[in-house]
Coordinates of N, CA, C and O in Angstrom, one line a residue:
X1 N 116.2 90.1 83.5 CA 117.2 90.0 82.5 C 117.2 91.3 81.5 O 118.8 91.5 81.4
X2 N 116.8 91.1 80.6 CA 116.2 92.3 80.0 C 116.8 93.5 80.1 O 117.3 94.6 79.4
X3 N 116.1 93.8 81.1 CA 116.2 95.2 81.6 C 118.0 95.4 82.1 O 118.4 96.3 82.0
X4 N 118.3 94.5 83.0 CA 119.8 94.3 83.1 C 120.4 94.6 81.9 O 121.8 95.8 81.7
X5 N 120.2 94.0 81.1 CA 121.0 93.8 79.7 C 121.1 94.9 78.6 O 122.1 95.9 78.8
X6 N 120.1 95.9 78.9 CA 119.5 97.2 77.9 C 120.4 98.2 79.1 O 120.7 99.2 78.5
X7 N 120.2 98.2 80.0 CA 121.0 99.1 81.3 C 122.8 99.1 80.9 O 123.2 100.3 81.4
X8 N 123.0 98.0 80.9 CA 124.2 97.6 80.4 C 124.8 98.4 79.2 O 125.8 98.7 79.2
X9 N 124.2 98.0 78.2 CA 124.5 98.5 76.6 C 124.3 100.2 76.9 O 125.2 101.1 76.4
X10 N 123.2 101.0 77.4 CA 122.8 102.3 78.0 C 124.5 102.8 78.3 O 124.8 103.8 78.4
X11 N 124.7 102.2 79.7 CA 126.0 102.8 80.3 C 127.1 102.6 79.3 O 127.8 103.6 79.8
X12 N 127.5 101.5 78.6 CA 128.5 101.4 77.9 C 128.5 102.7 76.9 O 129.4 103.1 76.6
X13 N 127.5 102.7 76.2 CA 127.4 103.7 75.0 C 127.3 105.1 75.9 O 128.3 106.1 74.9
X14 N 127.2 105.6 76.9 CA 127.1 106.8 77.4 C 128.7 107.0 78.0 O 129.4 108.2 78.0
X15 N 129.3 106.1 78.4 CA 130.6 106.0 79.1 C 131.7 106.1 77.5 O 132.6 106.7 77.5
X16 N 131.2 105.5 76.5 CA 132.2 105.6 75.1 C 131.9 107.0 74.6 O 133.0 107.4 74.4
X17 N 130.8 107.7 74.6 CA 130.4 109.1 74.2 C 131.1 110.0 75.0 O 131.9 110.9 74.1
X18 N 131.1 110.1 76.6 CA 131.9 110.7 77.2 C 133.5 110.8 77.3 O 134.0 111.8 77.0
X19 N 134.0 109.9 76.5 CA 135.3 109.5 76.3 C 135.6 110.2 75.2 O 137.3 110.0 74.5
X20 N 135.0 110.2 74.1 CA 135.1 110.5 72.9 C 135.8 112.3 72.7 O 135.5 112.7 73.1
X21 N 136.9 112.2 72.0 CA 137.7 113.1 72.1 C 138.4 113.7 73.4 O 138.7 115.1 73.1
X22 N 138.2 113.4 73.9 CA 139.3 113.6 75.4 C 140.2 113.5 75.2 O 140.9 112.7 74.4
X23 N 141.3 114.8 75.8 CA 142.1 114.6 76.0 C 143.5 115.0 77.0 O 142.6 116.2 77.7
X24 N 144.2 115.1 77.4 CA 145.2 115.6 78.7 C 146.8 115.1 78.1 O 146.9 114.5 77.3
X25 N 147.4 116.5 78.4 CA 148.8 116.5 78.1 C 149.5 115.4 79.2 O 149.1 115.1 79.9
X26 N 150.7 115.1 78.2 CA 151.5 113.6 78.8 C 152.5 114.3 78.9 O 153.5 115.2 78.1
X27 N 153.4 114.1 80.5 CA 154.5 114.5 81.0 C 155.0 113.1 81.3 O 154.9 112.8 82.1
X28 N 157.0 113.4 81.3 CA 157.6 112.9 81.9 C 158.7 113.2 82.4 O 159.5 114.0 82.1
X29 N 158.6 113.3 83.6 CA 159.7 113.7 84.7 C 160.8 113.4 84.4 O 160.6 111.9 85.3
X30 N 162.2 113.7 84.9 CA 163.5 112.8 85.5 C 164.3 113.8 86.0 O 164.7 115.1 85.6
X31 N 164.2 113.8 87.8 CA 164.7 114.6 88.6 C 165.7 114.1 89.5 O 165.7 113.2 89.9
X32 N 166.7 115.1 89.1 CA 168.1 114.7 90.0 C 168.6 115.5 91.0 O 168.7 116.2 90.3
X33 N 168.6 115.2 92.3 CA 168.9 116.0 92.9 C 169.3 115.6 94.8 O 169.8 114.4 94.5
X34 N 169.8 116.6 95.2 CA 170.5 116.0 96.4 C 169.6 117.0 97.2 O 169.4 118.3 97.4
X35 N 169.5 116.3 98.6 CA 169.2 116.5 99.6 C 170.1 117.3 100.7 O 171.1 116.4 100.8
X36 N 170.3 118.4 101.0 CA 171.2 119.0 102.0 C 170.6 119.0 103.6 O 169.6 120.0 103.9
X37 N 170.8 118.0 104.3 CA 169.9 118.2 105.5 C 170.5 119.1 106.4 O 169.5 119.9 107.1
X38 N 172.0 119.8 106.5 CA 172.2 120.4 107.2 C 171.6 122.0 106.9 O 171.4 122.8 107.8
X39 N 171.5 122.3 105.6 CA 171.2 123.6 105.1 C 169.6 123.7 104.5 O 169.4 124.8 104.8
X40 N 169.2 122.4 105.1 CA 167.6 122.2 104.3 C 167.4 122.9 103.2 O 166.7 123.5 103.0
X41 N 167.8 122.3 102.3 CA 167.7 122.3 100.7 C 167.7 121.3 99.8 O 168.6 120.2 100.3
X42 N 167.4 121.7 98.9 CA 167.6 120.6 97.7 C 168.2 121.0 96.3 O 167.7 122.4 96.4
X43 N 168.8 120.8 95.9 CA 169.7 121.1 94.5 C 169.0 120.2 93.5 O 170.0 119.1 94.0
X44 N 169.0 120.5 92.6 CA 168.6 119.5 91.4 C 168.5 120.0 89.8 O 168.6 121.5 89.7
X45 N 168.4 119.2 89.5 CA 168.2 119.4 88.2 C 167.2 118.7 87.4 O 166.8 117.2 87.6
X46 N 166.0 119.1 86.6 CA 165.0 118.3 86.3 C 164.8 118.6 84.4 O 165.1 119.5 84.0
X47 N 164.3 117.3 84.2 CA 164.0 117.1 82.4 C 162.7 116.9 82.2 O 162.5 115.8 83.2
X48 N 161.7 117.8 81.8 CA 160.5 117.5 81.6 C 160.1 117.3 80.2 O 160.4 118.1 79.1
X49 N 159.5 116.1 79.5 CA 159.3 115.8 78.2 C 157.5 116.0 78.4 O 157.2 115.4 79.2
X50 N 157.4 116.8 77.5 CA 155.7 117.7 77.4 C 155.3 117.0 76.4 O 156.0 117.6 75.2
X51 N 154.3 116.7 76.1 CA 153.6 115.9 75.1 C 152.1 116.8 74.8 O 151.6 116.5 75.8
X52 N 151.7 117.6 73.4 CA 151.0 118.3 73.6 C 149.6 117.2 72.6 O 149.3 117.0 72.0
X53 N 148.8 116.9 73.8 CA 147.7 115.7 73.5 C 146.7 117.0 72.8 O 145.5 116.4 72.6
X54 N 146.9 118.0 72.8 CA 145.5 118.9 72.9 C 145.1 119.1 71.3 O 146.2 118.6 70.5
X55 N 144.2 119.4 70.7 CA 143.9 120.2 69.4 C 144.3 121.5 69.0 O 144.1 121.9 67.9
X56 N 145.0 122.0 70.1 CA 145.8 123.7 69.7 C 147.0 123.6 69.8 O 147.6 122.9 70.7
X57 N 147.9 124.3 69.1 CA 149.2 124.9 69.1 C 149.4 125.7 71.0 O 148.5 126.3 71.1
X58 N 150.4 125.1 71.4 CA 151.0 126.0 73.0 C 151.7 127.4 72.7 O 152.8 126.4 72.1
X59 N 151.4 128.0 72.7 CA 152.6 129.2 72.8 C 153.0 129.6 73.9 O 154.6 130.1 74.4
X60 N 152.8 128.8 75.6 CA 153.5 128.9 76.7 C 152.8 127.5 77.9 O 151.8 127.4 77.4
X61 N 153.7 127.7 78.6 CA 153.1 126.8 79.6 C 153.3 127.3 80.9 O 154.2 127.4 81.2
X62 N 152.2 127.1 81.9 CA 152.4 127.5 83.1 C 153.0 126.4 84.1 O 153.2 125.1 84.1
X63 N 153.8 127.0 84.9 CA 154.8 126.3 86.0 C 154.5 126.7 87.3 O 154.4 127.9 87.6
X64 N 154.2 126.0 88.2 CA 154.1 126.0 89.6 C 155.2 125.6 90.5 O 155.9 124.8 90.1
X65 N 155.7 126.9 90.7 CA 157.3 126.9 91.4 C 156.9 126.7 93.1 O 156.8 127.9 93.6
X66 N 156.3 125.9 93.3 CA 155.5 125.7 94.7 C 156.0 126.6 96.2 O 155.9 127.1 97.1
X67 N 157.5 126.2 96.2 CA 157.8 126.5 97.1 C 158.0 128.1 97.7 O 158.3 128.6 98.8
X68 N 157.8 129.1 96.7 CA 157.6 130.0 96.6 C 156.3 130.5 97.5 O 156.5 131.8 97.9
X69 N 155.5 129.6 97.6 CA 154.5 130.4 98.2 C 154.5 130.1 99.3 O 153.8 130.7 100.4
X70 N 155.7 129.6 100.0 CA 156.3 129.9 101.6 C 157.1 130.7 101.9 O 158.2 131.6 102.7
X71 N 157.2 131.7 100.6 CA 158.5 133.0 100.9 C 158.4 133.5 101.6 O 159.1 134.3 102.3
X72 N 157.2 134.9 102.1 CA 156.9 135.3 102.8 C 155.4 135.4 102.9 O 154.6 134.9 102.6
X73 N 155.0 136.6 103.9 CA 153.5 136.3 104.4 C 152.7 137.3 103.5 O 151.5 137.3 103.6
X74 N 153.4 137.4 102.0 CA 152.3 137.9 100.9 C 151.8 137.1 100.2 O 151.0 137.9 99.5
X75 N 152.4 136.2 100.4 CA 151.6 134.8 99.3 C 149.9 134.5 99.5 O 149.5 135.3 100.5
X76 N 149.6 134.5 98.2 CA 148.1 133.9 98.5 C 148.2 132.6 99.2 O 147.0 132.5 100.4
X77 N 148.7 131.8 99.3 CA 148.9 130.7 100.5 C 148.6 131.0 101.9 O 147.8 130.7 102.8
X78 N 149.8 132.0 102.2 CA 150.3 132.4 103.4 C 148.8 133.3 103.9 O 148.3 133.5 105.1
X79 N 148.3 134.5 102.9 CA 147.3 134.7 103.4 C 146.1 134.3 103.9 O 145.4 134.6 104.7
X80 N 146.0 133.2 102.7 CA 144.8 132.4 102.9 C 145.0 131.6 104.5 O 143.5 131.3 105.2
X81 N 146.1 131.4 105.1 CA 146.3 130.4 106.1 C 145.6 131.6 107.2 O 145.3 131.3 108.4
X82 N 146.4 132.6 107.1 CA 146.5 133.8 108.1 C 144.8 134.4 108.1 O 144.5 134.6 109.5
X83 N 144.0 134.0 107.3 CA 142.5 134.5 107.3 C 141.6 133.2 107.6 O 140.8 133.7 107.7
X84 N 142.4 132.4 108.0 CA 141.5 131.3 108.3 C 142.0 130.9 110.1 O 142.6 130.6 110.1
X85 N 140.5 131.3 110.8 CA 141.0 131.1 112.4 C 141.2 130.2 112.6 O 142.1 129.8 113.9
X86 N 140.8 128.8 111.9 CA 141.2 128.0 112.5 C 142.6 127.3 112.2 O 143.2 126.1 112.6
X87 N 143.4 128.1 111.2 CA 144.7 128.0 111.2 C 145.6 128.6 111.2 O 147.2 128.5 111.2
X88 N 145.0 129.8 111.4 CA 146.2 131.4 111.4 C 147.0 130.9 112.7 O 148.3 131.3 112.8
X89 N 146.6 129.7 113.6 CA 147.5 129.8 114.9 C 149.2 128.9 114.4 O 150.1 129.2 115.0
X90 N 148.7 128.4 113.3 CA 149.9 127.8 112.6 C 151.1 128.6 112.2 O 152.1 128.3 112.2
X91 N 150.8 129.9 112.0 CA 152.0 131.1 111.8 C 152.5 131.4 112.9 O 153.7 131.8 112.2
X92 N 152.6 130.5 114.0 CA 153.4 131.2 114.9 C 155.0 130.1 115.0 O 155.6 130.6 115.4
X93 N 154.7 128.9 114.3 CA 155.8 128.5 114.0 C 156.3 128.4 112.2 O 156.4 127.7 112.0
X94 N 156.2 129.5 111.6 CA 156.4 129.7 110.1 C 157.6 129.6 109.6 O 158.1 130.7 110.5
X95 N 157.8 129.0 109.0 CA 159.5 128.9 108.6 C 159.4 129.0 106.8 O 158.6 128.5 106.2
X96 N 159.8 130.2 106.2 CA 159.8 130.3 105.1 C 160.1 129.3 104.1 O 161.3 128.7 104.3
X97 N 160.1 129.3 102.8 CA 161.0 128.6 102.2 C 161.1 129.6 100.7 O 160.2 130.0 99.9
X98 N 162.0 128.7 99.6 CA 161.8 129.8 98.1 C 162.7 128.4 97.4 O 163.0 127.6 97.8
X99 N 162.3 129.3 95.8 CA 162.9 128.4 94.4 C 163.7 129.6 94.2 O 163.5 130.4 94.0
X100 N 164.9 128.8 93.6 CA 165.8 130.0 93.1 C 166.6 128.8 92.2 O 166.6 127.6 92.2
X101 N 167.6 129.7 91.1 CA 168.6 129.2 90.2 C 167.7 128.3 89.1 O 168.3 127.7 88.3
X102 N 166.6 128.8 88.9 CA 165.8 128.3 87.4 C 166.2 129.0 86.1 O 167.1 130.3 86.1
X103 N 166.7 128.1 85.3 CA 167.4 128.4 84.2 C 166.3 127.6 82.8 O 167.1 126.7 82.5
X104 N 165.5 127.8 82.5 CA 164.5 127.3 81.8 C 165.4 127.0 80.5 O 165.6 127.7 80.1
X105 N 165.4 126.0 80.1 CA 166.0 125.7 77.8 C 164.8 124.9 77.6 O 164.2 123.9 78.2
X106 N 164.0 124.8 76.2 CA 163.4 124.1 75.5 C 164.1 123.7 74.5 O 164.5 124.7 73.6
X107 N 164.2 122.2 75.0 CA 164.8 121.8 73.4 C 166.4 122.5 73.1 O 166.9 122.8 72.0
X108 N 167.0 122.6 74.5 CA 168.6 122.9 74.3 C 168.4 124.5 74.1 O 169.4 125.2 74.5
X109 N 167.5 125.5 74.1 CA 167.5 127.1 73.9 C 166.9 127.6 75.3 O 166.1 127.1 75.6
X110 N 167.5 128.7 75.1 CA 167.0 129.7 76.5 C 166.0 129.8 76.1 O 165.2 130.2 75.0
X111 N 164.5 129.6 77.3 CA 163.0 130.0 77.2 C 163.1 131.3 78.2 O 163.8 131.1 79.3
X112 N 162.6 132.1 77.8 CA 161.7 133.3 79.0 C 161.1 132.8 79.6 O 159.6 131.8 79.2
X113 N 160.6 133.4 81.0 CA 159.8 133.1 81.9 C 159.2 134.6 81.8 O 159.9 135.6 82.0
X114 N 157.6 134.4 82.6 CA 157.3 135.8 83.1 C 156.6 135.5 84.5 O 155.9 134.2 84.4
X115 N 156.5 136.3 85.0 CA 155.7 136.4 86.2 C 154.3 136.5 86.1 O 153.8 136.8 85.3
X116 N 153.8 135.5 87.1 CA 152.1 135.9 87.2 C 151.9 137.1 87.1 O 152.5 138.0 88.1
X117 N 150.6 137.6 86.8 CA 150.2 139.1 86.6 C 149.8 139.8 88.0 O 149.9 140.6 88.4
X118 N 149.5 138.7 89.0 CA 149.1 139.1 90.4 C 150.3 138.7 91.2 O 150.5 137.6 91.5
X119 N 150.8 139.6 91.9 CA 151.8 139.4 92.7 C 151.8 138.8 94.2 O 153.0 138.3 94.2
X120 N 150.5 138.3 94.5 CA 150.5 137.2 95.5 C 150.6 135.8 94.9 O 151.1 135.0 95.9
X121 N 151.0 135.8 93.7 CA 150.8 134.6 93.0 C 152.7 134.1 92.4 O 152.7 133.6 91.3
X122 N 153.4 134.6 93.4 CA 154.8 134.2 93.2 C 155.4 133.2 92.9 O 156.3 132.4 92.5
X123 N 154.3 132.0 92.8 CA 154.6 130.3 92.9 C 154.1 130.2 91.5 O 154.3 128.9 91.4
X124 N 153.9 131.1 90.9 CA 153.4 130.6 89.1 C 154.4 131.1 88.1 O 154.1 132.8 88.2
X125 N 154.8 130.7 87.4 CA 155.4 131.4 86.4 C 154.8 131.2 84.9 O 154.3 129.7 84.8
X126 N 154.8 131.6 83.7 CA 154.5 131.1 82.5 C 156.0 131.3 82.0 O 157.1 131.8 81.9
X127 N 155.9 129.7 81.4 CA 157.2 129.4 80.3 C 157.3 129.7 78.7 O 155.9 129.2 78.2
X128 N 157.6 130.7 78.4 CA 157.3 131.2 77.0 C 157.6 130.5 75.9 O 159.4 130.3 76.1
X129 N 157.4 129.7 75.0 CA 157.9 128.6 74.2 C 158.4 129.6 72.9 O 157.8 130.8 72.4
X130 N 159.6 128.9 72.6 CA 160.2 129.9 71.5 C 159.3 129.6 70.2 O 159.2 129.9 69.2
X131 N 159.2 128.6 69.8 CA 158.0 128.2 69.1 C 156.8 127.6 69.7 O 156.8 126.9 70.4
X132 N 155.6 127.5 68.7 CA 154.3 126.9 69.0 C 154.8 125.5 69.2 O 155.2 124.7 68.2
X133 N 154.1 124.7 70.6 CA 154.1 123.4 70.5 C 152.9 122.8 69.7 O 151.6 122.9 70.3
X134 N 153.0 122.2 68.3 CA 151.6 121.7 67.7 C 151.2 120.5 68.6 O 151.6 119.7 68.8
X135 N 150.0 120.5 68.2 CA 149.1 118.9 68.6 C 150.0 118.1 67.8 O 150.8 117.9 66.9
X136 N 150.2 116.8 69.1 CA 150.8 115.5 69.0 C 152.5 115.7 68.8 O 153.0 114.9 69.0
X137 N 153.1 117.0 69.0 CA 154.4 117.1 69.0 C 155.0 117.2 70.7 O 153.9 117.5 71.6
X138 N 156.0 117.1 71.2 CA 156.7 116.9 72.1 C 157.9 117.9 72.5 O 158.6 118.2 71.6
X139 N 158.4 118.4 73.5 CA 159.2 119.5 73.7 C 159.9 118.6 75.1 O 159.6 118.2 75.8
X140 N 161.4 119.1 75.1 CA 162.4 118.9 76.2 C 162.3 119.9 77.1 O 163.1 121.0 76.3
X141 N 161.7 119.9 78.1 CA 162.1 121.1 79.2 C 163.3 121.0 80.2 O 163.0 120.1 80.6
X142 N 164.1 121.8 80.3 CA 165.0 121.2 81.2 C 165.2 122.8 82.2 O 165.5 124.0 81.8
X143 N 165.8 122.4 83.5 CA 165.8 123.6 84.1 C 166.7 122.9 85.5 O 166.8 122.2 86.2
X144 N 167.9 123.9 86.3 CA 168.3 123.8 87.3 C 167.4 124.1 88.8 O 166.9 125.1 88.1
X145 N 167.6 123.9 89.6 CA 166.7 124.5 90.7 C 167.5 124.3 92.1 O 168.0 123.1 92.5
X146 N 167.3 125.4 92.8 CA 167.4 125.0 94.2 C 166.5 125.5 95.1 O 166.0 126.7 95.2
X147 N 166.0 124.3 95.9 CA 164.7 125.0 97.1 C 165.4 125.2 98.8 O 166.0 124.0 98.6
X148 N 164.9 126.3 99.0 CA 165.2 126.2 100.4 C 163.8 125.8 101.1 O 162.8 126.0 101.2
X149 N 164.1 124.9 102.1 CA 162.9 123.8 102.5 C 162.2 124.9 103.2 O 162.6 125.3 104.1
X150 N 160.8 124.5 102.8 CA 160.1 125.4 104.3 C 159.9 124.7 105.4 O 159.9 123.4 105.5
X151 N 159.6 125.0 106.9 CA 159.7 124.5 107.6 C 158.0 124.4 108.4 O 157.6 125.4 108.1
X152 N 157.5 123.5 108.1 CA 156.1 123.4 108.0 C 155.3 123.2 109.3 O 156.5 121.7 109.9
X153 N 154.7 123.5 109.7 CA 154.0 123.0 111.4 C 152.9 121.6 111.0 O 153.0 121.3 109.7
X154 N 153.0 120.9 111.8 CA 153.3 120.9 113.3 C 155.2 120.3 113.2 O 155.2 119.7 112.5
X155 N 155.6 121.0 114.5 CA 157.1 120.4 115.0 C 157.5 120.6 114.2 O 159.1 120.3 114.3
X156 N 157.6 121.6 113.2 CA 159.0 122.3 112.1 C 159.6 121.2 111.2 O 160.6 121.1 111.3
X157 N 158.3 120.9 110.8 CA 159.0 119.5 109.6 C 159.4 120.0 108.2 O 158.9 120.8 107.7
X158 N 160.7 119.1 107.5 CA 160.6 119.8 106.5 C 159.9 119.4 105.6 O 159.8 117.9 105.4
X159 N 159.2 119.7 104.7 CA 158.1 119.6 103.6 C 158.9 119.4 102.4 O 159.6 120.3 101.9
X160 N 158.7 118.3 101.6 CA 159.6 118.6 100.3 C 158.8 118.0 99.6 O 159.0 117.7 98.1
X161 N 157.3 117.9 99.3 CA 156.2 117.5 98.2 C 156.0 118.6 97.5 O 155.6 119.9 97.7
X162 N 155.9 118.4 96.3 CA 155.6 119.3 95.0 C 156.4 120.5 95.1 O 156.1 121.4 94.5
X163 N 157.6 120.4 95.6 CA 158.6 121.6 95.2 C 159.3 121.7 94.1 O 160.3 122.9 94.2
X164 N 159.6 120.7 93.2 CA 160.1 121.0 92.3 C 159.3 122.0 91.0 O 158.0 121.8 91.5
X165 N 159.8 122.1 90.1 CA 159.1 123.2 89.2 C 158.0 122.0 88.5 O 158.4 121.4 87.9
X166 N 156.5 122.7 88.6 CA 155.9 121.5 88.1 C 154.8 122.1 87.2 O 154.5 123.3 87.3
X167 N 154.9 121.8 85.9 CA 154.0 122.2 84.8 C 152.6 121.9 85.2 O 152.3 121.0 85.7
X168 N 152.0 122.7 84.9 CA 150.2 122.6 85.2 C 149.9 122.2 83.9 O 150.5 122.0 82.7
X169 N 148.9 121.3 83.9 CA 148.7 120.3 82.9 C 147.3 120.2 82.6 O 146.3 120.3 83.3
X170 N 146.9 120.7 81.5 CA 146.0 121.0 80.8 C 145.3 119.8 80.1 O 145.9 118.8 79.5
X171 N 144.0 119.9 80.2 CA 143.1 118.7 79.9 C 141.9 119.4 79.6 O 141.2 120.6 79.7
X172 N 141.2 118.6 78.7 CA 139.7 119.4 78.2 C 138.7 119.4 78.9 O 137.7 119.9 79.3
X173 N 138.9 118.3 79.7 CA 137.9 118.5 81.6 C 137.8 119.7 82.1 O 137.0 120.3 82.2
X174 N 138.8 120.0 82.6 CA 139.1 121.0 83.6 C 140.2 121.8 83.0 O 141.3 121.5 83.1
X175 N 139.9 123.5 82.6 CA 140.9 123.9 82.3 C 141.9 124.4 83.3 O 141.2 124.6 84.6
X176 N 143.0 124.9 83.0 CA 143.7 125.7 83.9 C 143.1 126.5 84.7 O 142.2 127.4 83.9
X177 N 142.8 126.7 86.2 CA 142.2 127.5 87.2 C 143.5 128.2 87.8 O 143.5 128.0 88.6
X178 N 144.2 129.0 87.4 CA 145.7 129.8 87.9 C 144.8 130.5 89.0 O 145.5 130.1 90.5
X179 N 143.8 131.1 89.4 CA 143.5 132.1 90.5 C 143.0 131.0 91.6 O 143.8 131.2 92.8
X180 N 142.9 129.8 91.2 CA 142.4 129.1 92.5 C 143.3 127.5 92.5 O 142.9 127.3 93.3
X181 N 144.6 128.0 92.0 CA 145.8 127.2 92.3 C 145.2 125.9 92.0 O 146.1 124.7 92.1
X182 N 144.5 125.4 91.0 CA 143.7 124.1 90.7 C 144.2 123.8 89.2 O 143.2 123.7 88.8
X183 N 145.6 123.7 89.2 CA 145.8 123.4 87.7 C 146.5 122.2 87.7 O 147.2 121.6 86.5
X184 N 146.9 121.3 88.9 CA 148.1 119.9 89.2 C 147.2 119.1 88.6 O 146.4 118.7 89.9
X185 N 147.1 118.0 87.8 CA 146.6 116.8 87.6 C 147.1 115.8 87.5 O 148.3 116.3 86.7
X186 N 147.7 114.7 88.0 CA 149.0 114.0 87.8 C 148.7 112.6 86.9 O 149.3 111.6 87.2
X187 N 147.3 112.8 86.5 CA 147.1 111.5 85.3 C 147.8 111.8 84.0 O 148.5 113.1 83.3
X188 N 148.4 110.7 83.4 CA 149.4 110.8 82.4 C 151.1 111.5 82.6 O 151.7 112.1 81.8
X189 N 151.3 111.5 84.0 CA 152.4 112.3 84.4 C 153.2 110.8 84.8 O 152.8 110.1 85.7
X190 N 154.8 111.0 84.4 CA 155.6 109.7 85.2 C 157.1 110.5 85.6 O 157.3 111.3 85.0
X191 N 157.5 109.8 86.9 CA 158.2 110.7 87.4 C 159.6 109.6 87.8 O 159.4 108.1 88.4
X192 N 160.6 109.8 87.5 CA 161.7 109.2 88.0 C 163.0 110.2 88.7 O 163.1 111.4 88.2
X193 N 163.2 110.1 90.1 CA 163.5 110.9 90.8 C 164.8 110.3 91.5 O 164.9 108.7 92.1
X194 N 165.8 110.8 91.4 CA 166.9 110.5 92.6 C 167.9 111.4 93.2 O 167.8 112.8 92.7
X195 N 167.7 110.9 94.6 CA 167.8 111.9 95.6 C 168.6 111.7 96.9 O 168.1 111.2 97.8
X196 N 170.1 111.6 96.7 CA 170.9 111.3 98.2 C 170.8 112.4 98.6 O 170.3 113.8 98.6
X197 N 170.8 111.9 100.2 CA 170.7 112.6 101.2 C 172.5 112.9 101.7 O 173.2 112.4 101.9
X198 N 172.6 114.6 101.7 CA 174.2 114.8 102.3 C 174.0 115.4 103.5 O 172.9 116.1 104.1
X199 N 174.7 114.6 104.9 CA 174.2 115.0 106.2 C 175.2 116.4 106.4 O 176.4 116.4 105.9

């Protein structure tokens, strides 16, 4: 019994120490969109409230515009599929997709975006903030968007998952790894989505 109590105390102390100083950005999405079944498109407007819980001021935020990963056969995603013998046959039924109409504003002011330096990553952009986002502060980011839905194998199904402009979420444990596309985590993210269907 004493050994169990000692182990419990030790485990609790380790867990407490591991959580000290941990932070992760907090986001709240409000997406209003319409799905046009005939056109295979989604037209929408999104509002993102982004709270900086980090210890540093941010001068930019990465955004993933995933639909552009399906824009043509030169993207990193499609190249990866084509170079994988087990998945390359899926390209026989490939249908392109894209996202357009982006017009980012931060707190109501027009904000500049920059393309990723690697042209294969046309699905990643940098949103340059007009003013640094200080620790503890929040900003409101808005943009309209229009997604032409990629037709995904098998059966040429329309894929709608993750096709809105999505912010990369920086946290203390795993910093953004843009080259590996491994920068989206969904802890501390709230979504409100409204999407009627137009037939």
